[in-house]
CSV table of C-alpha atoms in Angstrom, one decimal:
chain,number,residue,atom,x,y,z
F,1,MET,CA,-27.3,-19.9,-3.6
F,2,PRO,CA,-24.8,-18.3,-0.8
F,3,LEU,CA,-23.5,-14.8,-2.1
F,4,GLN,CA,-20.2,-15.3,-2.2
F,5,GLY,CA,-16.9,-13.4,-3.4
F,6,ASN,CA,-13.5,-12.1,-2.4
F,7,ILE,CA,-13.3,-8.6,0.3
F,8,ARG,CA,-10.4,-7.5,-2.0
F,9,ASP,CA,-13.1,-6.9,-4.3
F,10,PHE,CA,-16.5,-6.2,-2.2
F,11,SER,CA,-15.0,-5.2,1.1
F,12,THR,CA,-16.6,-6.0,4.5
F,13,THR,CA,-18.2,-2.4,4.1
F,14,GLN,CA,-20.2,-2.6,1.7
F,15,LEU,CA,-21.2,-6.5,2.6
F,16,LEU,CA,-22.7,-5.1,6.1
F,17,ASN,CA,-24.6,-2.2,4.1
F,18,LEU,CA,-25.9,-4.8,1.8
F,19,VAL,CA,-26.9,-6.8,4.8
F,20,ASN,CA,-28.1,-3.6,6.6
F,21,LEU,CA,-30.2,-2.6,3.9
F,22,SER,CA,-31.6,-5.9,2.3
F,23,ARG,CA,-32.3,-6.6,6.5
F,24,ARG,CA,-30.4,-10.3,5.8
F,25,THR,CA,-30.4,-13.1,8.2
F,26,GLY,CA,-27.7,-15.6,7.8
F,27,MET,CA,-24.5,-16.3,8.3
F,28,LEU,CA,-20.8,-14.2,7.1
F,29,THR,CA,-17.8,-16.5,6.9
F,30,ILE,CA,-14.5,-15.1,6.0
F,31,TYR,CA,-11.8,-17.3,5.2
F,32,GLU,CA,-8.2,-17.3,4.2
F,33,GLY,CA,-7.3,-16.8,0.9
F,34,LEU,CA,-5.4,-19.8,-0.9
F,35,PRO,CA,-4.1,-18.9,-4.5
F,36,THR,CA,-5.2,-21.6,-7.4
F,37,GLY,CA,-2.8,-20.2,-9.5
F,38,GLU,CA,-5.4,-18.7,-11.5
F,39,LYS,CA,-6.3,-15.2,-12.5
F,40,ASP,CA,-10.0,-14.0,-11.9
F,41,ALA,CA,-11.6,-11.7,-14.5
F,42,MET,CA,-10.0,-8.7,-13.7
F,43,LYS,CA,-6.0,-10.2,-13.3
F,44,ASN,CA,-6.1,-10.8,-10.0
F,45,ASP,CA,-4.9,-13.7,-8.7
F,46,LYS,CA,-8.2,-16.2,-7.4
F,47,MET,CA,-8.7,-17.0,-4.1
F,48,ALA,CA,-10.3,-20.3,-2.9
F,49,PRO,CA,-11.6,-20.5,0.6
F,50,GLY,CA,-8.8,-21.7,3.1
F,51,LYS,CA,-9.4,-21.8,6.5
F,52,GLU,CA,-12.5,-19.7,8.2
F,53,ARG,CA,-10.8,-16.6,9.9
F,54,ALA,CA,-13.8,-15.1,10.9
F,55,ARG,CA,-17.7,-15.4,11.0
F,56,VAL,CA,-20.7,-13.0,11.5
F,57,ALA,CA,-24.2,-13.7,12.0
F,58,PHE,CA,-26.9,-11.5,11.4
F,59,ASN,CA,-30.9,-11.1,12.2
F,60,LYS,CA,-32.9,-9.2,9.7
F,61,GLY,CA,-30.1,-7.0,9.0
F,62,LYS,CA,-28.6,-6.2,12.6
F,63,LEU,CA,-25.7,-7.6,14.0
F,64,THR,CA,-26.4,-10.4,16.7
F,65,TYR,CA,-22.9,-12.4,17.0
F,66,ALA,CA,-19.5,-12.1,15.6
F,67,ALA,CA,-15.7,-14.0,15.9
F,68,MET,CA,-12.4,-14.4,14.9
F,69,LEU,CA,-12.1,-18.3,15.0
F,70,GLU,CA,-8.3,-18.3,15.7
F,71,ARG,CA,-8.6,-16.5,18.9
F,72,ASP,CA,-10.0,-17.0,22.5
F,73,ASN,CA,-13.8,-16.1,22.1
F,74,SER,CA,-15.0,-17.5,25.3
F,75,LEU,CA,-16.9,-15.7,28.2
F,76,VAL,CA,-14.4,-16.5,30.2
F,77,THR,CA,-11.9,-14.6,28.4
F,78,VAL,CA,-14.0,-11.5,27.0
F,79,LEU,CA,-15.3,-10.6,30.8
F,80,ASN,CA,-11.2,-11.1,31.7
F,81,LYS,CA,-9.9,-9.0,29.0
F,82,ALA,CA,-12.8,-6.1,30.0
F,83,GLY,CA,-11.4,-6.2,33.6
F,84,LYS,CA,-14.7,-8.1,34.8
F,85,LEU,CA,-12.5,-11.1,35.8
F,86,THR,CA,-9.5,-11.0,37.7
F,87,ASP,CA,-6.6,-13.2,35.8
F,88,GLU,CA,-6.1,-15.3,38.7
F,89,GLN,CA,-10.7,-15.8,38.1
F,90,ALA,CA,-10.4,-16.0,34.7
F,91,ARG,CA,-8.0,-19.3,35.1
F,92,VAL,CA,-10.1,-21.0,38.3
F,93,LEU,CA,-13.2,-20.4,35.9
F,94,ARG,CA,-11.5,-22.0,32.5
F,95,GLU,CA,-10.4,-25.3,34.6
F,96,ARG,CA,-12.9,-25.8,36.6
F,97,ALA,CA,-16.1,-24.2,33.9
F,98,SER,CA,-14.3,-25.8,30.6
F,99,ASN,CA,-17.2,-27.7,29.6
F,100,ILE,CA,-20.2,-25.4,30.3
F,101,THR,CA,-21.7,-23.4,27.2
F,102,ASP,CA,-21.1,-19.4,27.6
F,103,LYS,CA,-24.8,-19.5,27.9
F,104,ALA,CA,-24.9,-21.3,31.4
F,105,LEU,CA,-21.7,-19.8,32.6
F,106,ALA,CA,-23.3,-16.4,32.4
F,107,MET,CA,-26.3,-17.4,34.3
F,108,ARG,CA,-23.7,-18.6,37.2
F,109,LEU,CA,-21.7,-16.0,37.2
F,110,ILE,CA,-24.9,-13.9,37.5
F,111,GLY,CA,-26.4,-16.1,40.1
F,112,ALA,CA,-23.1,-16.0,41.9
F,113,LYS,CA,-23.0,-12.0,41.4
F,114,TYR,CA,-19.6,-11.9,40.0
F,115,VAL,CA,-21.1,-9.7,37.1
F,116,THR,CA,-24.7,-8.3,36.2
F,117,GLN,CA,-26.5,-9.4,33.5
F,118,GLN,CA,-26.2,-6.0,31.8
F,119,ASP,CA,-21.7,-6.3,32.6
F,120,ILE,CA,-22.1,-9.2,30.4
F,121,LEU,CA,-24.7,-7.8,27.3
F,122,ASP,CA,-22.1,-4.5,27.5
F,123,VAL,CA,-19.1,-6.8,27.3
F,124,MET,CA,-20.4,-8.7,24.2
F,125,ARG,CA,-21.4,-5.8,22.7
F,126,ARG,CA,-18.0,-4.0,22.4
F,127,HIS,CA,-16.6,-7.5,21.3
F,128,THR,CA,-18.9,-8.5,18.9
F,129,GLU,CA,-18.0,-4.6,17.8
F,130,ASP,CA,-14.6,-4.9,17.9
F,131,ILE,CA,-14.2,-7.7,15.7
F,132,ILE,CA,-16.1,-5.8,13.3
F,133,TYR,CA,-13.8,-3.0,13.2
F,134,GLU,CA,-11.5,-5.4,12.7
F,135,LEU,CA,-12.7,-7.0,10.1
F,136,MET,CA,-13.9,-3.7,8.4
F,137,THR,CA,-9.8,-3.1,8.0
F,138,TRP,CA,-9.1,-6.9,6.3
F,139,THR,CA,-8.5,-6.2,2.4
F,140,GLU,CA,-8.5,-9.5,1.4
F,141,GLY,CA,-9.9,-13.3,1.9
F,142,PRO,CA,-12.8,-15.1,-0.1
F,143,PHE,CA,-16.0,-14.9,1.7
F,144,ARG,CA,-19.7,-16.5,1.6
F,145,PHE,CA,-22.7,-15.4,2.9
F,146,ASP,CA,-25.9,-18.5,4.1
F,147,ASP,CA,-29.0,-17.0,4.4
F,148,ASN,CA,-30.8,-18.2,7.6
F,149,GLU,CA,-27.5,-20.1,8.9
F,150,GLN,CA,-26.9,-19.2,12.3
F,151,PRO,CA,-25.1,-19.6,15.4
F,152,SER,CA,-25.6,-22.5,18.1
F,153,SER,CA,-27.7,-21.6,20.5
F,154,ASP,CA,-25.0,-21.8,22.9
F,155,VAL,CA,-23.2,-18.7,22.0
F,156,ILE,CA,-24.8,-15.5,23.6
F,157,PRO,CA,-26.0,-13.1,20.9
F,158,VAL,CA,-26.4,-9.2,21.2
F,159,LEU,CA,-28.4,-7.2,18.7
F,160,ILE,CA,-26.8,-4.4,17.3
F,161,GLU,CA,-28.0,-1.7,14.6
F,162,LEU,CA,-25.4,-1.6,11.8
F,163,GLU,CA,-25.5,1.8,10.7
F,164,ASN,CA,-23.0,3.1,13.7
F,165,VAL,CA,-20.5,0.4,13.3
F,166,ILE,CA,-20.8,1.3,9.9
F,167,ILE,CA,-20.1,4.9,10.6
F,168,GLU,CA,-17.2,4.0,13.7
F,169,GLY,CA,-15.7,1.4,11.7
F,170,GLY,CA,-15.3,4.4,9.1
F,171,ARG,CA,-13.3,6.1,11.7
F,172,ARG,CA,-11.1,3.6,12.4
F,173,ILE,CA,-10.2,2.7,9.6
F,174,THR,CA,-8.5,6.0,9.2
F,175,GLU,CA,-7.0,6.1,12.5
F,176,GLN,CA,-5.9,2.5,11.3
F,177,ARG,CA,-4.1,4.0,8.4
F,178,GLU,CA,-2.1,6.5,10.6
F,179,LEU,CA,-1.4,3.8,12.9
F,180,ASP,CA,-0.3,1.3,9.7
F,181,LYS,CA,1.9,4.2,9.0
F,182,PHE,CA,3.3,4.6,12.6
F,183,ILE,CA,4.0,0.8,12.6
F,184,ASP,CA,4.5,-0.8,9.3
F,185,ASP,CA,6.2,-4.2,10.1
F,186,LEU,CA,4.4,-6.3,12.9
F,187,ASP,CA,8.5,-7.7,12.6
F,188,ALA,CA,9.9,-4.6,14.7
F,189,SER,CA,10.1,-5.3,18.2
F,190,LEU,CA,10.0,-2.7,21.1
F,191,GLU,CA,12.6,-1.2,23.5
F,192,PHE,CA,12.5,1.3,26.0
F,193,ALA,CA,13.6,4.8,25.7
F,194,ASP,CA,16.5,5.7,27.3
F,195,ASN,CA,16.1,6.4,31.1
F,196,PRO,CA,13.4,4.7,31.5
F,197,LYS,CA,13.1,5.0,35.0
F,198,GLU,CA,12.7,8.9,34.9
F,199,ARG,CA,10.2,8.4,32.1
F,200,PHE,CA,7.7,5.8,34.2
F,201,LYS,CA,7.3,8.1,37.4
F,202,GLY,CA,4.1,9.3,37.8
F,203,ILE,CA,2.7,7.6,34.2
F,204,HIS,CA,-0.4,6.0,35.0
F,205,LEU,CA,-1.0,3.5,32.2
F,206,SER,CA,-3.7,0.9,31.8
F,207,VAL,CA,-4.1,-2.7,32.5
F,208,ASN,CA,-3.6,-3.7,28.9
F,209,GLU,CA,-0.6,-0.8,28.5
F,210,TRP,CA,1.4,-2.5,31.6
F,211,LYS,CA,0.9,-5.8,30.2
F,212,VAL,CA,2.4,-4.6,26.8
F,213,VAL,CA,5.7,-2.8,28.9
F,214,SER,CA,5.9,-6.2,30.4
F,215,TYR,CA,6.8,-7.9,27.4
F,216,VAL,CA,9.6,-4.9,25.9
F,217,ASN,CA,12.4,-6.1,25.0
F,218,PRO,CA,14.5,-6.3,21.1
F,219,LYS,CA,13.8,-9.9,21.5
F,220,ASN,CA,10.5,-10.0,21.1
F,221,THR,CA,8.2,-8.9,17.8
F,222,ILE,CA,4.9,-6.8,18.3
F,223,ARG,CA,3.6,-10.2,16.5
F,224,GLN,CA,4.4,-12.4,18.9
F,225,ILE,CA,3.2,-10.1,22.1
F,226,MET,CA,-0.1,-9.5,19.9
F,227,LYS,CA,0.1,-13.2,20.1
F,228,VAL,CA,0.4,-13.7,23.6
F,229,LEU,CA,-1.4,-11.7,25.2
F,230,ASN,CA,-4.3,-12.5,22.5
F,231,MET,CA,-4.6,-8.7,21.2
F,232,SER,CA,-5.5,-7.7,17.9
F,233,GLU,CA,-3.4,-5.6,15.8
F,234,VAL,CA,-5.7,-2.4,16.2
F,235,GLU,CA,-5.5,-2.9,19.9
F,236,ILE,CA,-1.6,-3.4,20.3
F,237,LYS,CA,-0.6,-0.5,17.7
F,238,ARG,CA,-3.2,1.6,19.4
F,239,ILE,CA,-1.0,0.8,22.6
F,240,LEU,CA,1.9,1.6,21.2
F,241,TYR,CA,1.2,4.6,19.6
F,242,SER,CA,0.2,6.3,23.0
F,243,LEU,CA,3.7,4.5,24.8
F,244,ASN,CA,5.3,6.0,22.1
F,245,GLN,CA,3.9,9.6,22.3
F,246,ALA,CA,4.3,9.4,25.6
F,247,GLY,CA,8.6,8.4,25.3
F,248,LEU,CA,8.3,5.8,27.1
F,249,VAL,CA,9.0,2.9,24.0
F,250,GLU,CA,10.9,2.9,20.8
F,251,ILE,CA,9.9,1.0,17.8
F,252,VAL,CA,13.0,-1.0,16.4
F,253,LYS,CA,12.3,-2.3,13.0
F,254,PRO,CA,14.3,-5.3,11.9
F,255,GLN,CA,17.8,-5.9,10.6
F,256,ALA,CA,16.6,-7.9,7.1
F,257,VAL,CA,16.2,-4.9,4.5
F,258,ARG,CA,13.6,-6.2,2.5
F,259,PRO,CA,14.5,-5.0,-1.2
F,260,GLY,CA,11.1,-2.4,-2.3
F,261,VAL,CA,8.9,-3.3,-4.9
F,262,LYS,CA,7.8,-0.6,-6.6
F,263,ALA,CA,4.1,-0.4,-6.8
F,264,PRO,CA,3.0,-0.3,-10.6
F,265,THR,CA,1.3,2.2,-11.6
F,266,PRO,CA,-2.3,2.1,-13.2
F,267,ALA,CA,-2.1,3.6,-17.2
F,268,ALA,CA,-4.9,6.5,-17.2
F,269,SER,CA,-7.9,4.7,-18.3
F,270,VAL,CA,-11.0,6.5,-20.0
F,271,ALA,CA,-13.2,7.1,-17.3
F,272,GLN,CA,-10.0,8.7,-15.4
F,273,ARG,CA,-9.9,11.3,-18.3
F,274,LYS,CA,-13.6,12.3,-17.6
F,275,PRO,CA,-15.2,12.9,-21.2
F,276,GLN,CA,-17.4,15.4,-21.8
F,277,ALA,CA,-21.2,14.8,-22.3
F,278,ARG,CA,-22.3,15.1,-25.4
F,279,PRO,CA,-25.4,16.4,-26.1
F,280,GLN,CA,-27.5,13.5,-28.3
F,281,LYS,CA,-30.5,14.5,-30.7
F,282,PRO,CA,-33.5,13.0,-29.4
F,283,PRO,CA,-35.2,10.2,-31.3
F,284,GLU,CA,-38.6,10.5,-33.0
F,285,LYS,CA,-41.3,8.3,-30.7
F,286,LYS,CA,-42.6,6.4,-33.6
F,287,VAL,CA,-39.0,5.0,-34.2
F,288,VAL,CA,-39.2,3.6,-30.6
F,289,LEU,CA,-42.8,2.3,-31.0
F,290,SER,CA,-41.6,0.9,-34.5
F,291,LEU,CA,-38.5,-1.2,-32.7
F,292,ILE,CA,-40.8,-2.4,-29.7
F,293,GLU,CA,-43.2,-3.5,-31.9
F,294,LYS,CA,-40.7,-5.1,-33.9
F,295,LEU,CA,-38.9,-7.1,-30.8
F,296,LYS,CA,-42.5,-7.5,-29.1
F,297,SER,CA,-42.9,-10.3,-32.8
F,298,MET,CA,-39.4,-11.3,-32.8
V,1,MET,CA,-32.9,4.5,-44.6
V,2,GLN,CA,-32.9,5.2,-41.1
V,3,THR,CA,-30.8,3.7,-39.0
V,4,VAL,CA,-29.9,3.7,-35.1
V,5,LYS,CA,-27.9,2.1,-32.4
V,6,MET,CA,-27.8,0.8,-29.4
V,7,VAL,CA,-24.5,-0.1,-27.1
V,8,VAL,CA,-24.0,-3.0,-24.9
V,9,THR,CA,-21.1,-2.5,-22.8
V,10,GLY,CA,-19.5,-3.8,-19.5
V,11,PRO,CA,-16.6,-5.7,-18.0
V,12,PHE,CA,-14.2,-8.1,-19.8
V,13,SER,CA,-16.1,-11.4,-20.4
V,14,SER,CA,-20.0,-10.3,-18.9
V,15,GLY,CA,-21.9,-11.8,-21.7
V,16,LYS,CA,-22.1,-8.8,-24.4
V,17,THR,CA,-21.1,-10.7,-27.4
V,18,GLU,CA,-23.2,-13.9,-26.7
V,19,PHE,CA,-26.2,-11.5,-25.9
V,20,ILE,CA,-25.8,-9.2,-29.3
V,21,ARG,CA,-25.3,-12.8,-31.1
V,22,SER,CA,-28.6,-14.2,-29.7
V,23,ILE,CA,-30.6,-11.3,-30.5
V,24,SER,CA,-29.3,-10.5,-34.6
V,25,GLU,CA,-30.8,-11.3,-37.8
V,26,ILE,CA,-27.0,-11.6,-39.5
V,27,ASP,CA,-24.4,-13.5,-38.0
V,28,VAL,CA,-22.7,-11.2,-35.7
V,29,VAL,CA,-19.4,-9.1,-37.1
V,30,SER,CA,-17.4,-10.2,-34.1
V,31,THR,CA,-14.1,-8.9,-33.6
V,32,GLU,CA,-12.5,-11.4,-31.6
V,33,ARG,CA,-8.5,-12.1,-31.3
V,34,GLY,CA,-7.8,-15.5,-29.1
V,35,ILE,CA,-6.1,-14.7,-25.8
V,36,SER,CA,-2.6,-15.7,-25.4
V,37,LYS,CA,-2.3,-18.7,-23.2
V,38,ASN,CA,0.0,-17.2,-20.7
V,39,THR,CA,-2.5,-14.6,-19.9
V,40,GLY,CA,-4.9,-14.8,-16.6
V,41,GLU,CA,-7.7,-14.0,-19.3
V,42,ALA,CA,-7.1,-17.1,-20.9
V,43,GLN,CA,-8.6,-19.1,-18.1
V,44,VAL,CA,-11.7,-16.9,-18.6
V,45,LYS,CA,-12.2,-17.2,-22.0
V,46,GLU,CA,-10.6,-18.0,-25.3
V,47,ALA,CA,-11.4,-15.0,-27.3
V,48,THR,CA,-11.7,-11.5,-26.9
V,49,THR,CA,-13.2,-8.2,-28.5
V,50,VAL,CA,-11.0,-6.3,-29.9
V,51,ALA,CA,-12.5,-3.3,-31.2
V,52,MET,CA,-16.3,-3.9,-31.7
V,53,ASP,CA,-19.2,-6.5,-31.7
V,54,PHE,CA,-22.3,-5.7,-34.8
V,55,GLY,CA,-25.5,-7.0,-34.8
V,56,ARG,CA,-28.4,-5.8,-36.8
V,57,ILE,CA,-32.3,-6.1,-36.1
V,58,THR,CA,-34.2,-4.9,-39.3
V,59,VAL,CA,-37.9,-3.6,-38.5
V,60,ASP,CA,-39.0,-2.4,-42.0
V,61,ASP,CA,-37.9,-0.9,-44.8
V,62,ASP,CA,-36.8,2.6,-43.4
V,63,LEU,CA,-35.6,1.4,-40.2
V,64,VAL,CA,-32.7,-0.6,-38.7
V,65,LEU,CA,-31.2,-1.5,-35.3
V,66,TYR,CA,-27.6,-1.6,-34.7
V,67,LEU,CA,-26.5,-3.1,-31.7
V,68,PHE,CA,-22.7,-2.5,-30.7
V,69,GLY,CA,-20.7,-4.4,-28.3
V,70,THR,CA,-18.3,-2.5,-26.8
V,71,PRO,CA,-14.7,-4.0,-26.0
V,72,GLY,CA,-14.6,-5.4,-22.6
V,73,GLN,CA,-10.4,-4.9,-21.5
V,74,ARG,CA,-9.8,-1.5,-20.7
V,75,ARG,CA,-6.6,-1.3,-23.2
V,76,PHE,CA,-9.5,-0.8,-25.9
V,77,ASP,CA,-11.2,2.2,-24.0
V,78,PHE,CA,-10.1,4.6,-26.9
V,79,MET,CA,-13.1,2.6,-28.8
V,80,TRP,CA,-15.6,3.1,-25.7
V,81,GLU,CA,-16.3,7.0,-27.0
V,82,ILE,CA,-16.5,6.3,-31.0
V,83,LEU,CA,-18.9,3.9,-30.1
V,84,ALA,CA,-21.3,5.9,-27.6
V,85,GLU,CA,-21.9,8.5,-30.5
V,86,GLY,CA,-25.7,8.9,-31.4
V,87,MET,CA,-26.5,5.8,-29.7
V,88,LEU,CA,-30.0,5.9,-28.5
V,89,GLY,CA,-29.7,4.2,-25.2
V,90,PHE,CA,-27.4,1.5,-23.9
V,91,ILE,CA,-27.1,-1.7,-21.8
V,92,VAL,CA,-24.6,-2.2,-19.1
V,93,MET,CA,-24.1,-6.1,-19.1
V,94,VAL,CA,-23.2,-7.1,-15.7
V,95,ASP,CA,-21.7,-11.1,-14.8
V,96,SER,CA,-23.7,-11.6,-11.7
V,97,ALA,CA,-21.5,-14.3,-10.6
V,98,LYS,CA,-18.3,-12.9,-10.7
V,99,PRO,CA,-18.1,-10.3,-7.9
V,100,GLU,CA,-14.8,-8.8,-9.1
V,101,THR,CA,-15.8,-7.2,-12.0
V,102,PHE,CA,-18.9,-5.0,-10.3
V,103,ARG,CA,-16.2,-1.9,-9.7
V,104,GLU,CA,-15.5,-1.9,-12.9
V,105,ALA,CA,-18.6,-2.3,-14.4
V,106,LYS,CA,-20.0,0.9,-12.2
V,107,SER,CA,-17.0,2.4,-13.4
V,108,ILE,CA,-18.0,1.3,-17.1
V,109,LEU,CA,-22.0,2.7,-16.2
V,110,GLU,CA,-20.5,5.8,-15.2
V,111,THR,CA,-17.7,6.3,-18.0
V,112,PHE,CA,-20.8,6.2,-21.0
V,113,ARG,CA,-23.1,8.5,-18.6
V,114,ALA,CA,-20.6,10.8,-19.2
V,115,TYR,CA,-20.4,10.6,-22.8
V,116,ALA,CA,-24.3,11.2,-23.7
V,117,PRO,CA,-27.0,11.5,-21.1
V,118,THR,CA,-28.5,9.0,-22.9
V,119,PRO,CA,-31.6,6.2,-21.1
V,120,TYR,CA,-29.7,2.9,-20.1
V,121,VAL,CA,-30.5,-0.2,-18.9
V,122,VAL,CA,-28.7,-2.7,-16.0
V,123,ALA,CA,-28.3,-6.6,-17.0
V,124,ALA,CA,-27.6,-9.0,-14.1
V,125,ASN,CA,-26.7,-11.7,-16.7
V,126,LYS,CA,-25.7,-15.1,-16.2
V,127,GLN,CA,-28.3,-15.2,-13.5
V,128,ASP,CA,-28.1,-19.3,-14.4
V,129,HIS,CA,-24.8,-19.8,-12.5
V,130,PRO,CA,-24.9,-21.4,-9.3
V,131,GLU,CA,-23.2,-18.8,-8.1
V,132,ALA,CA,-24.9,-15.3,-9.9
V,133,TRP,CA,-25.4,-12.5,-6.9
V,134,ASN,CA,-29.3,-12.2,-7.5
V,135,PRO,CA,-30.5,-8.8,-8.7
V,136,ASP,CA,-31.2,-7.1,-5.4
V,137,ASP,CA,-28.2,-8.0,-4.1
V,138,LEU,CA,-26.7,-6.7,-7.2
V,139,ARG,CA,-28.7,-3.5,-7.0
V,140,ILE,CA,-26.7,-2.7,-3.9
V,141,ALA,CA,-23.5,-4.1,-5.1
V,142,LEU,CA,-23.7,-1.4,-7.7
V,143,ARG,CA,-25.5,1.3,-5.7
V,144,LEU,CA,-28.2,1.8,-8.2
V,145,GLU,CA,-30.5,4.5,-7.9
V,146,PRO,CA,-34.1,2.6,-6.8
V,147,GLU,CA,-35.3,4.3,-10.9
V,148,VAL,CA,-32.5,2.7,-13.0
V,149,LYS,CA,-33.7,-0.8,-14.4
V,150,LEU,CA,-32.0,-3.6,-13.4
V,151,LEU,CA,-32.9,-6.9,-15.4
V,152,PRO,CA,-32.1,-10.7,-15.2
V,153,CYS,CA,-30.5,-11.8,-17.8
V,154,ILE,CA,-28.9,-15.3,-19.6
V,155,ALA,CA,-27.4,-13.8,-22.8
V,156,LYS,CA,-27.5,-17.1,-24.3
V,157,GLU,CA,-31.2,-17.1,-24.1
V,158,ARG,CA,-33.1,-15.2,-27.0
V,159,ASP,CA,-36.4,-14.4,-24.5
V,160,SER,CA,-34.2,-12.7,-22.3
V,161,VAL,CA,-32.0,-10.6,-24.1
V,162,ARG,CA,-35.4,-9.6,-26.1
V,163,ASN,CA,-36.7,-8.7,-22.7
V,164,VAL,CA,-33.3,-6.5,-21.9
V,165,LEU,CA,-33.6,-4.9,-25.5
V,166,LEU,CA,-37.7,-3.7,-24.4
V,167,GLU,CA,-37.2,-2.8,-21.0
V,168,LEU,CA,-34.7,-0.5,-22.7
V,169,LEU,CA,-36.7,1.1,-25.6
V,170,TYR,CA,-39.5,1.5,-22.9
V,171,THR,CA,-37.2,3.6,-20.9
V,172,ILE,CA,-36.2,5.7,-23.7
V,173,LEU,CA,-39.9,5.9,-24.1
V,174,GLU,CA,-40.7,7.3,-20.7
V,175,GLU,CA,-37.9,9.8,-20.8
V,176,MET,CA,-39.5,11.1,-23.9
V,177,GLU,CA,-42.7,11.2,-22.3
V,178,GLN,CA,-41.9,13.2,-19.6
C-alpha cells in the first residue's frame, strides 16, 4: 500500500528522512488539498488530494528527479534560467525542438557543443535540489508515496544523497522565515525608492535581479511578477530582499486591510507541564512469569 | 491477593478500548460517552472514553492483572497521571492509518515516560487497514530507538492483543534481569 498522509502532519523533511533511512525506491506525489468538510482525528480540516503539485522520485534512498507540476520543468527552461542558454536560444529551441524529449535534446545540445554533459548534470542537479528546498517549506498538502514507481525514461535523472539536501534545506527554512517576515504578502507591489537614477549608479545586478527590476511598478503584484518570470517564492523574495537592502526598491503593502485573526492559544497540556518521574516499586519476577504463563494459555 | 496494573494509552481513536475489550475476561468497564454530532470527533467515532476503560485478567487466586485504558483526548489528560501511578508497564497504541496522530502519539509516549521509568511497547494498530503505514515506516515516523519494541497489532483480534501484552511482559522481564 502506498504511504499516505498530509505534510501538515508529516513534513516533507520527515518524509525525506524516512526515504533516506529506509533506502526507499519510489515516487512521492504532493497534491493540492481539497477540503472535504470533515475533520480528521486531530480536529483539523480533512483534505482530499486534488491536482498534483509536485513529484519527486527516489532510487534506494537517493534523490533522482523532482518537478513542480505547475511550472515549466523542461530542459530548455532550466538551462535558460541557469544562464546556459540565452533567451533567444531558448525561444528557438522551444519552437524547433518541442517534440523531442529532454534526454534527446540534451544529446543534441552536447553534440552541437552548446553545453557540456557536466553543464547539464550540474544544472539538473541544482534544479532538483531547489525544488526540494522549496517543498521543505510547504506546510500543507496531501501526499502519497508509491513504492517502485519511477518517472518516464525520457527525463534526465540525477543521483543526489539526501543527507546534505536535508541539512541545507533546514538552513534555508530558517532563511525563508526571515524572508517571510520581510514580505508577508505576495499581493504587495513594488516601487522604486526616491532618486532611482542616482541609486542605480555603479550598481551591478544579476540577470534575474534586472528581470525583477524591469517589472517594478505599483500596479504589478509580487505574485504576478513571480509568475511571469517563472520564479519560485523563495527566489523572488531573496532578490527583493537584496534590492531593498541596497535601497533600490520599496515594498508597497496592498490597500485593503484584512481583519486580523488572533491565533488561538493552545491550552497547557500535561505534556507541557513536564511531570516528574516517580520511582516505581519493581515487580517480583515470579509475578511477571505467572502473567506470561497465563497469557500464553489464553 | 496481589493486583498488578498495565496502562494502555495513545491518541484519540487509536483503539485502546477495543484492545482491552479483546482480552479482558470481564465486560470492559467503560466510561465512554456519546460525542455530540457537531464536533469533528463525531466523524471519527461515535463515543469516546472520558475517564478510563477498565479490564481484568485473573491469573490465579493470588494474582490479577488490571488493564487501564486512558482517555485519548487532551482535555481529559488530568486522568493520565492518576492512571500511571504504580503501573507495571504501558502500551502506546498508534492508529497506523492516521499519520495526523503520530505527533500526538509521540508526545503521549514522552509524557508517560516522564511519569514513571517503567517498560513500554508501542502497538502499531489497525494494520489490517488499507492505508496503514507499515511498522518500519512508523518507527522512523515516531523516531523510536531500535531497542523499543514496535509491534504490529489489530486490536479487535485477541491473538494480536495477547502478543502485544506478552511482548511487554518479556520487556519487563528483560529489564529486571539486566
